[in-house]
PDB file of C-alpha atoms and ligand atoms in Angstrom:
ATOM      1  CA  MET A   1      -0.179   0.275  -0.023  1.00  0.00           C
ATOM      2  CA  ASN A   2       2.921   2.481  -0.217  1.00  0.00           C
ATOM      3  CA  ILE A   3       2.558   5.015  -2.536  1.00  0.00           C
ATOM      4  CA  ASN A   4       6.031   4.058  -3.760  1.00  0.00           C
ATOM      5  CA  GLU A   5       4.723   0.936  -4.736  1.00  0.00           C
ATOM      6  CA  LEU A   6       1.641   1.509  -5.802  1.00  0.00           C
ATOM      7  CA  PHE A   7       2.419   3.924  -8.248  1.00  0.00           C
ATOM      8  CA  ASN A   8       5.697   2.692  -9.335  1.00  0.00           C
ATOM      9  CA  VAL A   9       6.574   2.231 -13.094  1.00  0.00           C
ATOM     10  CA  GLU A  10      10.281   1.944 -12.776  1.00  0.00           C
ATOM     11  CA  GLY A  11      12.425  -0.456 -15.335  1.00  0.00           C
ATOM     12  CA  LYS A  12       9.531  -0.305 -17.436  1.00  0.00           C
ATOM     13  CA  THR A  13       9.712  -0.179 -21.627  1.00  0.00           C
ATOM     14  CA  ALA A  14       7.177   2.420 -23.373  1.00  0.00           C
ATOM     15  CA  VAL A  15       6.269   3.736 -26.869  1.00  0.00           C
ATOM     16  CA  VAL A  16       4.865   7.452 -27.059  1.00  0.00           C
ATOM     17  CA  THR A  17       3.635   8.109 -30.587  1.00  0.00           C
ATOM     18  CA  GLY A  18       3.886  11.445 -31.086  1.00  0.00           C
ATOM     19  CA  GLY A  19       6.159  12.310 -28.280  1.00  0.00           C
ATOM     20  CA  SER A  20       8.277  14.910 -29.580  1.00  0.00           C
ATOM     21  CA  ARG A  21       6.396  17.645 -28.144  1.00  0.00           C
ATOM     22  CA  GLY A  22       2.968  18.938 -27.137  1.00  0.00           C
ATOM     23  CA  ILE A  23       1.101  16.123 -24.709  1.00  0.00           C
ATOM     24  CA  GLY A  24       3.175  13.334 -26.179  1.00  0.00           C
ATOM     25  CA  GLU A  25       6.178  15.353 -24.555  1.00  0.00           C
ATOM     26  CA  MET A  26       4.302  15.600 -21.340  1.00  0.00           C
ATOM     27  CA  ILE A  27       3.610  11.906 -21.066  1.00  0.00           C
ATOM     28  CA  THR A  28       7.162  11.335 -21.856  1.00  0.00           C
ATOM     29  CA  ALA A  29       8.854  13.356 -19.080  1.00  0.00           C
ATOM     30  CA  GLY A  30       6.453  11.957 -16.516  1.00  0.00           C
ATOM     31  CA  LEU A  31       7.656   8.235 -17.421  1.00  0.00           C
ATOM     32  CA  LEU A  32      11.221   8.913 -17.694  1.00  0.00           C
ATOM     33  CA  ALA A  33      11.100  11.144 -14.553  1.00  0.00           C
ATOM     34  CA  ASN A  34       9.984   7.922 -12.818  1.00  0.00           C
ATOM     35  CA  GLY A  35      12.523   5.470 -14.594  1.00  0.00           C
ATOM     36  CA  VAL A  36      10.879   4.378 -17.709  1.00  0.00           C
ATOM     37  CA  LYS A  37      12.597   3.760 -20.838  1.00  0.00           C
ATOM     38  CA  VAL A  38      10.554   5.648 -23.611  1.00  0.00           C
ATOM     39  CA  TYR A  39      10.570   5.364 -27.403  1.00  0.00           C
ATOM     40  CA  ILE A  40       9.310   8.373 -29.005  1.00  0.00           C
ATOM     41  CA  THR A  41       7.993   8.868 -32.571  1.00  0.00           C
ATOM     42  CA  ALA A  42       7.314  11.618 -35.230  1.00  0.00           C
ATOM     43  CA  ARG A  43       8.004  12.534 -38.495  1.00  0.00           C
ATOM     44  CA  LYS A  44      10.245  15.676 -38.367  1.00  0.00           C
ATOM     45  CA  ILE A  45      13.534  13.812 -37.242  1.00  0.00           C
ATOM     46  CA  GLY A  46      15.429  17.316 -36.115  1.00  0.00           C
ATOM     47  CA  PRO A  47      12.889  18.183 -33.469  1.00  0.00           C
ATOM     48  CA  LEU A  48      12.398  14.409 -32.315  1.00  0.00           C
ATOM     49  CA  LEU A  49      16.172  13.657 -32.353  1.00  0.00           C
ATOM     50  CA  ALA A  50      16.676  16.936 -30.107  1.00  0.00           C
ATOM     51  CA  LYS A  51      13.833  16.583 -27.892  1.00  0.00           C
ATOM     52  CA  ALA A  52      14.930  12.929 -27.056  1.00  0.00           C
ATOM     53  CA  GLU A  53      18.694  13.934 -26.025  1.00  0.00           C
ATOM     54  CA  GLU A  54      17.237  17.138 -24.081  1.00  0.00           C
ATOM     55  CA  LEU A  55      14.449  14.860 -22.133  1.00  0.00           C
ATOM     56  CA  SER A  56      17.072  11.814 -21.079  1.00  0.00           C
ATOM     57  CA  ASN A  57      19.616  14.828 -19.839  1.00  0.00           C
ATOM     58  CA  LYS A  58      16.867  16.637 -18.039  1.00  0.00           C
ATOM     59  CA  TYR A  59      15.474  13.603 -16.364  1.00  0.00           C
ATOM     60  CA  ASN A  60      18.637  11.486 -16.875  1.00  0.00           C
ATOM     61  CA  GLY A  61      17.126   8.483 -18.689  1.00  0.00           C
ATOM     62  CA  GLU A  62      16.722   6.708 -21.690  1.00  0.00           C
ATOM     63  CA  CYS A  63      14.422   8.496 -24.452  1.00  0.00           C
ATOM     64  CA  ILE A  64      15.424   6.768 -27.655  1.00  0.00           C
ATOM     65  CA  ALA A  65      13.819   8.931 -30.894  1.00  0.00           C
ATOM     66  CA  LEU A  66      12.642   6.998 -34.001  1.00  0.00           C
ATOM     67  CA  GLY A  67      11.369   8.438 -36.826  1.00  0.00           C
ATOM     68  CA  CYS A  68       8.399   7.373 -39.086  1.00  0.00           C
ATOM     69  CA  ASP A  69       5.252   8.505 -40.318  1.00  0.00           C
ATOM     70  CA  LEU A  70       2.385   6.422 -38.774  1.00  0.00           C
ATOM     71  CA  SER A  71      -0.678   8.019 -41.145  1.00  0.00           C
ATOM     72  CA  THR A  72      -0.254   4.916 -43.215  1.00  0.00           C
ATOM     73  CA  LEU A  73       0.039   1.145 -42.826  1.00  0.00           C
ATOM     74  CA  GLU A  74       3.358   0.809 -44.140  1.00  0.00           C
ATOM     75  CA  GLY A  75       4.504   3.704 -41.983  1.00  0.00           C
ATOM     76  CA  VAL A  76       3.055   1.647 -38.804  1.00  0.00           C
ATOM     77  CA  THR A  77       4.609  -1.232 -40.008  1.00  0.00           C
ATOM     78  CA  SER A  78       7.725  -0.104 -40.575  1.00  0.00           C
ATOM     79  CA  PHE A  79       7.982   1.614 -36.657  1.00  0.00           C
ATOM     80  CA  ALA A  80       6.488  -1.620 -35.767  1.00  0.00           C
ATOM     81  CA  ASN A  81       9.400  -3.305 -37.264  1.00  0.00           C
ATOM     82  CA  GLN A  82      12.028  -1.124 -35.869  1.00  0.00           C
ATOM     83  CA  ILE A  83      11.017  -1.343 -32.180  1.00  0.00           C
ATOM     84  CA  LYS A  84      10.928  -4.942 -33.095  1.00  0.00           C
ATOM     85  CA  GLU A  85      14.700  -5.107 -33.925  1.00  0.00           C
ATOM     86  CA  LYS A  86      15.334  -3.236 -30.538  1.00  0.00           C
ATOM     87  CA  GLU A  87      12.814  -4.643 -28.171  1.00  0.00           C
ATOM     88  CA  GLU A  88      11.911  -8.336 -27.587  1.00  0.00           C
ATOM     89  CA  GLY A  89       8.734  -6.464 -25.205  1.00  0.00           C
ATOM     90  CA  ILE A  90       7.259  -3.626 -24.155  1.00  0.00           C
ATOM     91  CA  ASP A  91       4.906  -2.662 -20.977  1.00  0.00           C
ATOM     92  CA  PHE A  92       3.211   0.488 -22.419  1.00  0.00           C
ATOM     93  CA  LEU A  93       1.988   1.388 -25.972  1.00  0.00           C
ATOM     94  CA  ILE A  94       0.878   5.470 -25.437  1.00  0.00           C
ATOM     95  CA  ASN A  95      -1.053   5.922 -28.814  1.00  0.00           C
ATOM     96  CA  ASN A  96      -1.060  10.012 -28.910  1.00  0.00           C
ATOM     97  CA  ALA A  97       0.063  10.816 -31.846  1.00  0.00           C
ATOM     98  CA  GLY A  98      -2.897  13.001 -33.634  1.00  0.00           C
ATOM     99  CA  ALA A  99      -3.905  15.648 -36.583  1.00  0.00           C
ATOM    100  CA  ALA A 100      -6.540  17.836 -36.460  1.00  0.00           C
ATOM    101  CA  TRP A 101      -8.449  19.763 -39.602  1.00  0.00           C
ATOM    102  CA  ALA A 102     -11.017  22.264 -39.714  1.00  0.00           C
ATOM    103  CA  GLU A 103     -12.604  23.226 -42.410  1.00  0.00           C
ATOM    104  CA  PRO A 104     -16.874  24.908 -43.347  1.00  0.00           C
ATOM    105  CA  PHE A 105     -19.224  21.916 -43.663  1.00  0.00           C
ATOM    106  CA  ASP A 106     -20.410  23.043 -46.789  1.00  0.00           C
ATOM    107  CA  THR A 107     -16.664  22.626 -48.458  1.00  0.00           C
ATOM    108  CA  PHE A 108     -15.254  19.795 -45.882  1.00  0.00           C
ATOM    109  CA  SER A 109     -12.771  18.047 -48.122  1.00  0.00           C
ATOM    110  CA  GLU A 110     -12.049  14.650 -48.392  1.00  0.00           C
ATOM    111  CA  ALA A 111      -8.499  15.210 -47.537  1.00  0.00           C
ATOM    112  CA  GLY A 112      -9.551  16.861 -44.233  1.00  0.00           C
ATOM    113  CA  TRP A 113     -11.589  13.678 -43.674  1.00  0.00           C
ATOM    114  CA  ASP A 114      -9.215  10.723 -44.691  1.00  0.00           C
ATOM    115  CA  LYS A 115      -5.890  12.612 -43.006  1.00  0.00           C
ATOM    116  CA  VAL A 116      -7.426  12.887 -39.676  1.00  0.00           C
ATOM    117  CA  MET A 117      -9.336   9.110 -39.695  1.00  0.00           C
ATOM    118  CA  ASP A 118      -6.335   7.656 -41.180  1.00  0.00           C
ATOM    119  CA  LEU A 119      -3.929   9.239 -38.143  1.00  0.00           C
ATOM    120  CA  ASN A 120      -6.236   9.443 -35.413  1.00  0.00           C
ATOM    121  CA  THR A 121      -8.329   6.147 -35.778  1.00  0.00           C
ATOM    122  CA  LYS A 122      -7.302   3.570 -38.016  1.00  0.00           C
ATOM    123  CA  SER A 123      -3.428   4.082 -37.501  1.00  0.00           C
ATOM    124  CA  LEU A 124      -4.181   3.540 -33.563  1.00  0.00           C
ATOM    125  CA  PHE A 125      -5.975  -0.042 -34.137  1.00  0.00           C
ATOM    126  CA  PHE A 126      -3.050  -1.075 -36.510  1.00  0.00           C
ATOM    127  CA  LEU A 127      -0.034  -0.030 -34.185  1.00  0.00           C
ATOM    128  CA  SER A 128      -1.923  -1.539 -31.249  1.00  0.00           C
ATOM    129  CA  GLN A 129      -2.363  -4.747 -33.716  1.00  0.00           C
ATOM    130  CA  GLN A 130       1.399  -4.953 -34.490  1.00  0.00           C
ATOM    131  CA  MET A 131       2.756  -4.067 -31.160  1.00  0.00           C
ATOM    132  CA  LYS A 132       0.518  -6.534 -29.635  1.00  0.00           C
ATOM    133  CA  PRO A 133       3.155  -9.597 -29.635  1.00  0.00           C
ATOM    134  CA  LEU A 134       5.573  -7.635 -27.729  1.00  0.00           C
ATOM    135  CA  LEU A 135       3.033  -6.542 -25.266  1.00  0.00           C
ATOM    136  CA  THR A 136       2.009  -9.739 -24.663  1.00  0.00           C
ATOM    137  CA  LYS A 137       5.944 -10.695 -24.242  1.00  0.00           C
ATOM    138  CA  ASN A 138       6.086  -8.827 -20.669  1.00  0.00           C
ATOM    139  CA  ALA A 139       2.196  -9.101 -19.672  1.00  0.00           C
ATOM    140  CA  SER A 140       1.175 -11.168 -16.931  1.00  0.00           C
ATOM    141  CA  LEU A 141      -1.976 -11.733 -14.578  1.00  0.00           C
ATOM    142  CA  GLU A 142      -0.073  -9.875 -11.752  1.00  0.00           C
ATOM    143  CA  ASP A 143       1.605  -7.429 -13.984  1.00  0.00           C
ATOM    144  CA  PRO A 144      -0.523  -6.280 -17.350  1.00  0.00           C
ATOM    145  CA  SER A 145       0.571  -4.430 -20.315  1.00  0.00           C
ATOM    146  CA  ARG A 146      -1.393  -1.162 -21.326  1.00  0.00           C
ATOM    147  CA  ILE A 147      -2.381   0.773 -23.971  1.00  0.00           C
ATOM    148  CA  ILE A 148      -3.305   4.146 -23.599  1.00  0.00           C
ATOM    149  CA  ASN A 149      -5.440   5.686 -26.507  1.00  0.00           C
ATOM    150  CA  ILE A 150      -5.598   9.744 -26.315  1.00  0.00           C
ATOM    151  CA  GLY A 151      -8.880  10.564 -27.271  1.00  0.00           C
ATOM    152  CA  SER A 152     -10.659  13.959 -26.721  1.00  0.00           C
ATOM    153  CA  ILE A 153     -13.395  15.767 -24.725  1.00  0.00           C
ATOM    154  CA  ASP A 154     -14.524  16.554 -28.354  1.00  0.00           C
ATOM    155  CA  GLY A 155     -15.111  12.824 -29.044  1.00  0.00           C
ATOM    156  CA  LEU A 156     -17.801  13.284 -26.002  1.00  0.00           C
ATOM    157  CA  ASN A 157     -19.052  16.828 -26.324  1.00  0.00           C
ATOM    158  CA  THR A 158     -19.903  18.714 -29.471  1.00  0.00           C
ATOM    159  CA  PRO A 159     -16.956  20.717 -30.469  1.00  0.00           C
ATOM    160  CA  ALA A 160     -17.712  24.693 -31.486  1.00  0.00           C
ATOM    161  CA  PHE A 161     -15.512  24.502 -34.247  1.00  0.00           C
ATOM    162  CA  GLU A 162     -15.987  22.748 -37.668  1.00  0.00           C
ATOM    163  CA  THR A 163     -13.927  19.885 -36.917  1.00  0.00           C
ATOM    164  CA  PHE A 164     -16.058  16.908 -38.212  1.00  0.00           C
ATOM    165  CA  SER A 165     -13.647  14.442 -39.211  1.00  0.00           C
ATOM    166  CA  TYR A 166     -11.526  15.229 -35.545  1.00  0.00           C
ATOM    167  CA  SER A 167     -14.421  14.811 -33.360  1.00  0.00           C
ATOM    168  CA  THR A 168     -15.780  11.713 -35.162  1.00  0.00           C
ATOM    169  CA  SER A 169     -12.077  10.259 -35.107  1.00  0.00           C
ATOM    170  CA  LYS A 170     -11.706  10.618 -31.233  1.00  0.00           C
ATOM    171  CA  ALA A 171     -15.449   9.065 -30.249  1.00  0.00           C
ATOM    172  CA  ALA A 172     -13.963   6.316 -32.384  1.00  0.00           C
ATOM    173  CA  VAL A 173     -11.200   6.297 -30.395  1.00  0.00           C
ATOM    174  CA  HIS A 174     -13.221   5.972 -26.990  1.00  0.00           C
ATOM    175  CA  HIS A 175     -15.103   3.192 -28.505  1.00  0.00           C
ATOM    176  CA  LEU A 176     -12.503   1.324 -30.000  1.00  0.00           C
ATOM    177  CA  THR A 177     -10.786   1.537 -26.247  1.00  0.00           C
ATOM    178  CA  ARG A 178     -13.885  -0.585 -24.975  1.00  0.00           C
ATOM    179  CA  HIS A 179     -13.654  -2.980 -27.936  1.00  0.00           C
ATOM    180  CA  LEU A 180      -9.983  -3.491 -27.839  1.00  0.00           C
ATOM    181  CA  ALA A 181     -10.020  -3.815 -24.083  1.00  0.00           C
ATOM    182  CA  HIS A 182     -13.033  -6.448 -24.358  1.00  0.00           C
ATOM    183  CA  ARG A 183     -10.488  -8.427 -26.979  1.00  0.00           C
ATOM    184  CA  LEU A 184      -7.187  -8.104 -25.367  1.00  0.00           C
ATOM    185  CA  VAL A 185      -7.796  -8.023 -21.332  1.00  0.00           C
ATOM    186  CA  ARG A 186      -7.748 -12.015 -21.528  1.00  0.00           C
ATOM    187  CA  GLU A 187      -4.159 -11.758 -22.821  1.00  0.00           C
ATOM    188  CA  ASN A 188      -3.163  -9.442 -19.815  1.00  0.00           C
ATOM    189  CA  ILE A 189      -3.407  -6.581 -22.175  1.00  0.00           C
ATOM    190  CA  LEU A 190      -5.295  -3.525 -20.176  1.00  0.00           C
ATOM    191  CA  VAL A 191      -6.719  -1.194 -22.615  1.00  0.00           C
ATOM    192  CA  ASN A 192      -8.124   2.580 -21.745  1.00  0.00           C
ATOM    193  CA  ALA A 193      -8.084   6.305 -22.930  1.00  0.00           C
ATOM    194  CA  ILE A 194      -7.733   9.231 -22.134  1.00  0.00           C
ATOM    195  CA  ALA A 195      -9.834  12.505 -23.251  1.00  0.00           C
ATOM    196  CA  PRO A 196      -7.767  15.746 -22.714  1.00  0.00           C
ATOM    197  CA  GLY A 197      -9.480  19.233 -22.711  1.00  0.00           C
ATOM    198  CA  PRO A 198      -7.224  22.014 -23.292  1.00  0.00           C
ATOM    199  CA  TYR A 199      -3.413  21.494 -23.085  1.00  0.00           C
ATOM    200  CA  PRO A 200      -1.098  23.964 -24.632  1.00  0.00           C
ATOM    201  CA  SER A 201       0.330  22.796 -27.813  1.00  0.00           C
ATOM    202  CA  ASN A 202       1.017  23.027 -31.433  1.00  0.00           C
ATOM    203  CA  MET A 203      -2.459  21.587 -32.076  1.00  0.00           C
ATOM    204  CA  LEU A 204      -4.471  23.838 -29.929  1.00  0.00           C
ATOM    205  CA  GLY A 205      -2.147  26.890 -30.406  1.00  0.00           C
ATOM    206  CA  ALA A 206      -2.805  26.638 -33.899  1.00  0.00           C
ATOM    207  CA  ALA A 207      -6.769  27.418 -33.055  1.00  0.00           C
ATOM    208  CA  VAL A 208      -5.782  30.317 -30.323  1.00  0.00           C
ATOM    209  CA  ALA A 209      -2.612  31.674 -31.881  1.00  0.00           C
ATOM    210  CA  HIS A 210      -1.095  30.270 -28.553  1.00  0.00           C
ATOM    211  CA  ASP A 211      -2.966  32.535 -26.207  1.00  0.00           C
ATOM    212  CA  TYR A 212      -4.338  30.489 -23.931  1.00  0.00           C
ATOM    213  CA  SER A 213      -5.784  32.945 -21.474  1.00  0.00           C
ATOM    214  CA  GLU A 214      -9.648  32.961 -22.193  1.00  0.00           C
ATOM    215  CA  ILE A 215      -9.676  28.910 -22.603  1.00  0.00           C
ATOM    216  CA  ALA A 216      -8.254  29.211 -18.885  1.00  0.00           C
ATOM    217  CA  LYS A 217     -10.763  31.674 -18.010  1.00  0.00           C
ATOM    218  CA  ARG A 218     -13.867  29.908 -19.318  1.00  0.00           C
ATOM    219  CA  ASN A 219     -12.327  26.071 -18.046  1.00  0.00           C
ATOM    220  CA  PRO A 220     -13.966  24.913 -14.418  1.00  0.00           C
ATOM    221  CA  ARG A 221     -10.916  24.592 -13.260  1.00  0.00           C
ATOM    222  CA  LYS A 222      -9.483  28.249 -14.294  1.00  0.00           C
ATOM    223  CA  ARG A 223      -6.668  26.947 -16.154  1.00  0.00           C
ATOM    224  CA  VAL A 224      -5.595  24.783 -18.598  1.00  0.00           C
ATOM    225  CA  GLY A 225      -3.830  21.415 -18.477  1.00  0.00           C
ATOM    226  CA  THR A 226      -0.189  20.999 -17.349  1.00  0.00           C
ATOM    227  CA  PRO A 227       2.785  18.162 -17.770  1.00  0.00           C
ATOM    228  CA  GLU A 228       1.533  17.123 -14.152  1.00  0.00           C
ATOM    229  CA  ASP A 229      -2.044  16.384 -14.774  1.00  0.00           C
ATOM    230  CA  ILE A 230      -1.869  14.116 -17.873  1.00  0.00           C
ATOM    231  CA  ALA A 231       1.586  11.977 -16.639  1.00  0.00           C
ATOM    232  CA  GLY A 232      -0.128  11.787 -13.146  1.00  0.00           C
ATOM    233  CA  LEU A 233      -3.261  10.024 -14.958  1.00  0.00           C
ATOM    234  CA  VAL A 234      -1.093   7.566 -17.147  1.00  0.00           C
ATOM    235  CA  ILE A 235       1.354   6.866 -14.681  1.00  0.00           C
ATOM    236  CA  PHE A 236      -1.950   5.706 -12.404  1.00  0.00           C
ATOM    237  CA  MET A 237      -3.235   3.799 -15.114  1.00  0.00           C
ATOM    238  CA  CYS A 238       0.158   2.358 -16.152  1.00  0.00           C
ATOM    239  CA  SER A 239       0.829   0.928 -12.625  1.00  0.00           C
ATOM    240  CA  ARG A 240       0.135  -1.137  -9.910  1.00  0.00           C
ATOM    241  CA  ALA A 241      -2.924   1.326  -8.399  1.00  0.00           C
ATOM    242  CA  GLY A 242      -4.484   1.433 -12.050  1.00  0.00           C
ATOM    243  CA  ALA A 243      -4.432  -2.549 -12.885  1.00  0.00           C
ATOM    244  CA  TYR A 244      -8.087  -3.328 -12.105  1.00  0.00           C
ATOM    245  CA  THR A 245      -9.183  -0.290 -14.341  1.00  0.00           C
ATOM    246  CA  VAL A 246     -10.091  -1.318 -17.805  1.00  0.00           C
ATOM    247  CA  GLY A 247     -11.735  -0.367 -20.692  1.00  0.00           C
ATOM    248  CA  GLU A 248     -12.872   3.390 -19.716  1.00  0.00           C
ATOM    249  CA  THR A 249     -12.313   6.698 -21.164  1.00  0.00           C
ATOM    250  CA  VAL A 250     -10.847   8.978 -18.023  1.00  0.00           C
ATOM    251  CA  THR A 251     -11.130  12.766 -19.016  1.00  0.00           C
ATOM    252  CA  SER A 252      -8.578  15.144 -18.476  1.00  0.00           C
ATOM    253  CA  ASP A 253     -10.375  18.654 -18.768  1.00  0.00           C
ATOM    254  CA  GLY A 254     -10.507  20.893 -15.400  1.00  0.00           C
ATOM    255  CA  GLY A 255     -14.404  19.448 -15.271  1.00  0.00           C
ATOM    256  CA  ILE A 256     -15.362  20.681 -18.744  1.00  0.00           C
ATOM    257  CA  VAL A 257     -17.345  17.551 -19.812  1.00  0.00           C
ATOM    258  CA  LYS A 258     -18.665  16.008 -16.328  1.00  0.00           C
ATOM    259  CA  THR A 259     -19.739  19.266 -14.924  1.00  0.00           C
ATOM    260  CA  SER A 260     -21.356  21.539 -17.577  1.00  0.00           C
ATOM    261  CA  SER A 261     -25.161  21.820 -17.361  1.00  0.00           C
ATOM    262  CA  HIS A 262     -28.222  22.339 -19.021  1.00  0.00           C
ATOM    263  CA  ASN A 263     -30.718  24.845 -18.214  1.00  0.00           C
ATOM    264  CA  LEU A 264     -34.303  23.488 -20.095  1.00  0.00           C
ATOM    265  CA  SER A 265     -36.353  25.924 -18.715  1.00  0.00           C
TER     266      SER A 265
HETATM  267  N1  NAP B 322      -3.790  19.537 -27.175  1.00  0.00           N
HETATM  268  C1  NAP B 322      -5.031  19.517 -27.186  1.00  0.00           C
HETATM  269  O1  NAP B 322      -5.428  20.372 -26.403  1.00  0.00           O
HETATM  270  C2  NAP B 322      -5.463  18.514 -27.021  1.00  0.00           C
HETATM  271  C3  NAP B 322      -6.776  17.932 -26.490  1.00  0.00           C
HETATM  272  C4  NAP B 322      -7.747  16.822 -26.628  1.00  0.00           C
HETATM  273  C5  NAP B 322      -6.522  15.964 -27.340  1.00  0.00           C
HETATM  274  N2  NAP B 322      -5.546  16.186 -27.623  1.00  0.00           N
HETATM  275  C6  NAP B 322      -4.783  14.853 -28.544  1.00  0.00           C
HETATM  276  O2  NAP B 322      -3.691  14.267 -27.753  1.00  0.00           O
HETATM  277  C7  NAP B 322      -2.945  14.359 -28.789  1.00  0.00           C
HETATM  278  C8  NAP B 322      -1.357  15.073 -28.926  1.00  0.00           C
HETATM  279  O3  NAP B 322      -1.818  16.346 -29.469  1.00  0.00           O
HETATM  280  P1  NAP B 322      -1.020  17.661 -29.151  1.00  0.00           P
HETATM  281  O4  NAP B 322      -2.083  18.570 -29.287  1.00  0.00           O
HETATM  282  O5  NAP B 322       0.264  17.588 -28.448  1.00  0.00           O
HETATM  283  O6  NAP B 322      -0.377  17.912 -30.590  1.00  0.00           O
HETATM  284  P2  NAP B 322       1.175  18.474 -31.498  1.00  0.00           P
HETATM  285  O7  NAP B 322       1.078  19.656 -30.192  1.00  0.00           O
HETATM  286  O8  NAP B 322       0.754  18.950 -32.846  1.00  0.00           O
HETATM  287  O9  NAP B 322       1.978  16.729 -31.148  1.00  0.00           O
HETATM  288  C9  NAP B 322       1.757  16.140 -32.017  1.00  0.00           C
HETATM  289  C10 NAP B 322       2.244  14.753 -32.169  1.00  0.00           C
HETATM  290  O10 NAP B 322       2.357  13.921 -33.245  1.00  0.00           O
HETATM  291  C11 NAP B 322       3.349  13.833 -33.832  1.00  0.00           C
HETATM  292  N3  NAP B 322       2.676  13.556 -35.225  1.00  0.00           N
HETATM  293  C12 NAP B 322       1.890  14.395 -35.841  1.00  0.00           C
HETATM  294  N4  NAP B 322       1.423  13.818 -37.236  1.00  0.00           N
HETATM  295  C13 NAP B 322       1.958  12.355 -36.821  1.00  0.00           C
HETATM  296  C14 NAP B 322       2.225  11.036 -38.346  1.00  0.00           C
HETATM  297  N5  NAP B 322       1.669  11.155 -39.699  1.00  0.00           N
HETATM  298  N6  NAP B 322       3.368   9.958 -38.059  1.00  0.00           N
HETATM  299  C15 NAP B 322       3.601  10.095 -36.704  1.00  0.00           C
HETATM  300  N7  NAP B 322       3.625  11.400 -35.728  1.00  0.00           N
HETATM  301  C16 NAP B 322       2.974  12.219 -36.095  1.00  0.00           C
HETATM  302  C17 NAP B 322       3.781  15.430 -34.213  1.00  0.00           C
HETATM  303  O11 NAP B 322       5.075  15.141 -34.663  1.00  0.00           O
HETATM  304  P3  NAP B 322       5.567  15.293 -35.986  1.00  0.00           P
HETATM  305  O12 NAP B 322       4.858  16.622 -36.878  1.00  0.00           O
HETATM  306  O13 NAP B 322       7.150  15.904 -36.763  1.00  0.00           O
HETATM  307  O14 NAP B 322       5.409  14.363 -37.032  1.00  0.00           O
HETATM  308  C18 NAP B 322       3.889  15.312 -32.835  1.00  0.00           C
HETATM  309  O15 NAP B 322       4.877  14.715 -32.081  1.00  0.00           O
HETATM  310  C19 NAP B 322      -3.623  14.265 -30.465  1.00  0.00           C
HETATM  311  O16 NAP B 322      -4.012  13.156 -30.108  1.00  0.00           O
HETATM  312  C20 NAP B 322      -4.760  14.906 -29.899  1.00  0.00           C
HETATM  313  O17 NAP B 322      -5.879  14.880 -30.567  1.00  0.00           O
HETATM  314  C21 NAP B 322      -4.944  17.243 -28.045  1.00  0.00           C
END
């Protein structure tokens, strides 16, 4: 029952897709700070390598950069093969890489639909499928492996922006999480999702010109998310403390989804 045992993740190996910045970087930092070896991926190899070096030095840990484009099945397979060459087993797969697209309903393009659905939903499924042998290798009844899918509150609430493929892709991620959890729990792989609210990043920053003050003001907690908020939840889910939590989508949004009220009068 000691907190150091309950939340211990030391000595584990994780893959965090899209770990070069934003929420993926926050999760990677939290895992590295607590003794996890972390593989991070992204398309832009320069910033990815620099981030891996920065985080390895900062947390005196092992952060390894593997460049890849996860938007196609070919890219997913090539990435999975790279990991298989380096590791016999992994403990945690954090499916975080994602993209957004906004376009008015009347002109919303096929490109904007396919790009988002391909990366956010399809690749997440096929990467989970291809990483399963590695997750299985380290999985046991006492110490299961974990998949954590990063969804979004936009897959739970109705978004204000015209981001039709994004909200659809994230709702799909939440449901796929339950379906995968059902299939994989018997093999001691626990699947859960996190639905983040506003976290500072390139993705959210692009929508608000990197000024989060209005978003913070409107948030029930009067702020945006921090690395501690998302890393703490991931560590809970990956540790002994989270080993009986299966198929959940947990919001990390300052209360946006669960404290919103409706006035019907
Ligand atoms: N920030 C928020 O407020 C928020 C809220 C709800 C949900 N989310 C979700 O959180 C996740 C992370 O988002 P973020 O806000 O941190 O976004 P971000 O700052 O844009 O980071 C996205 C990461 O994914 C990588 N990536 C993008 N396309 C990729 C591809 N085709 N193949 C491989 N890697 C790729 C990016 O690196 P490269 O560009 O170099 O490939 C980067 O490392 C996403 O799933 C997003 O939907 C974010």
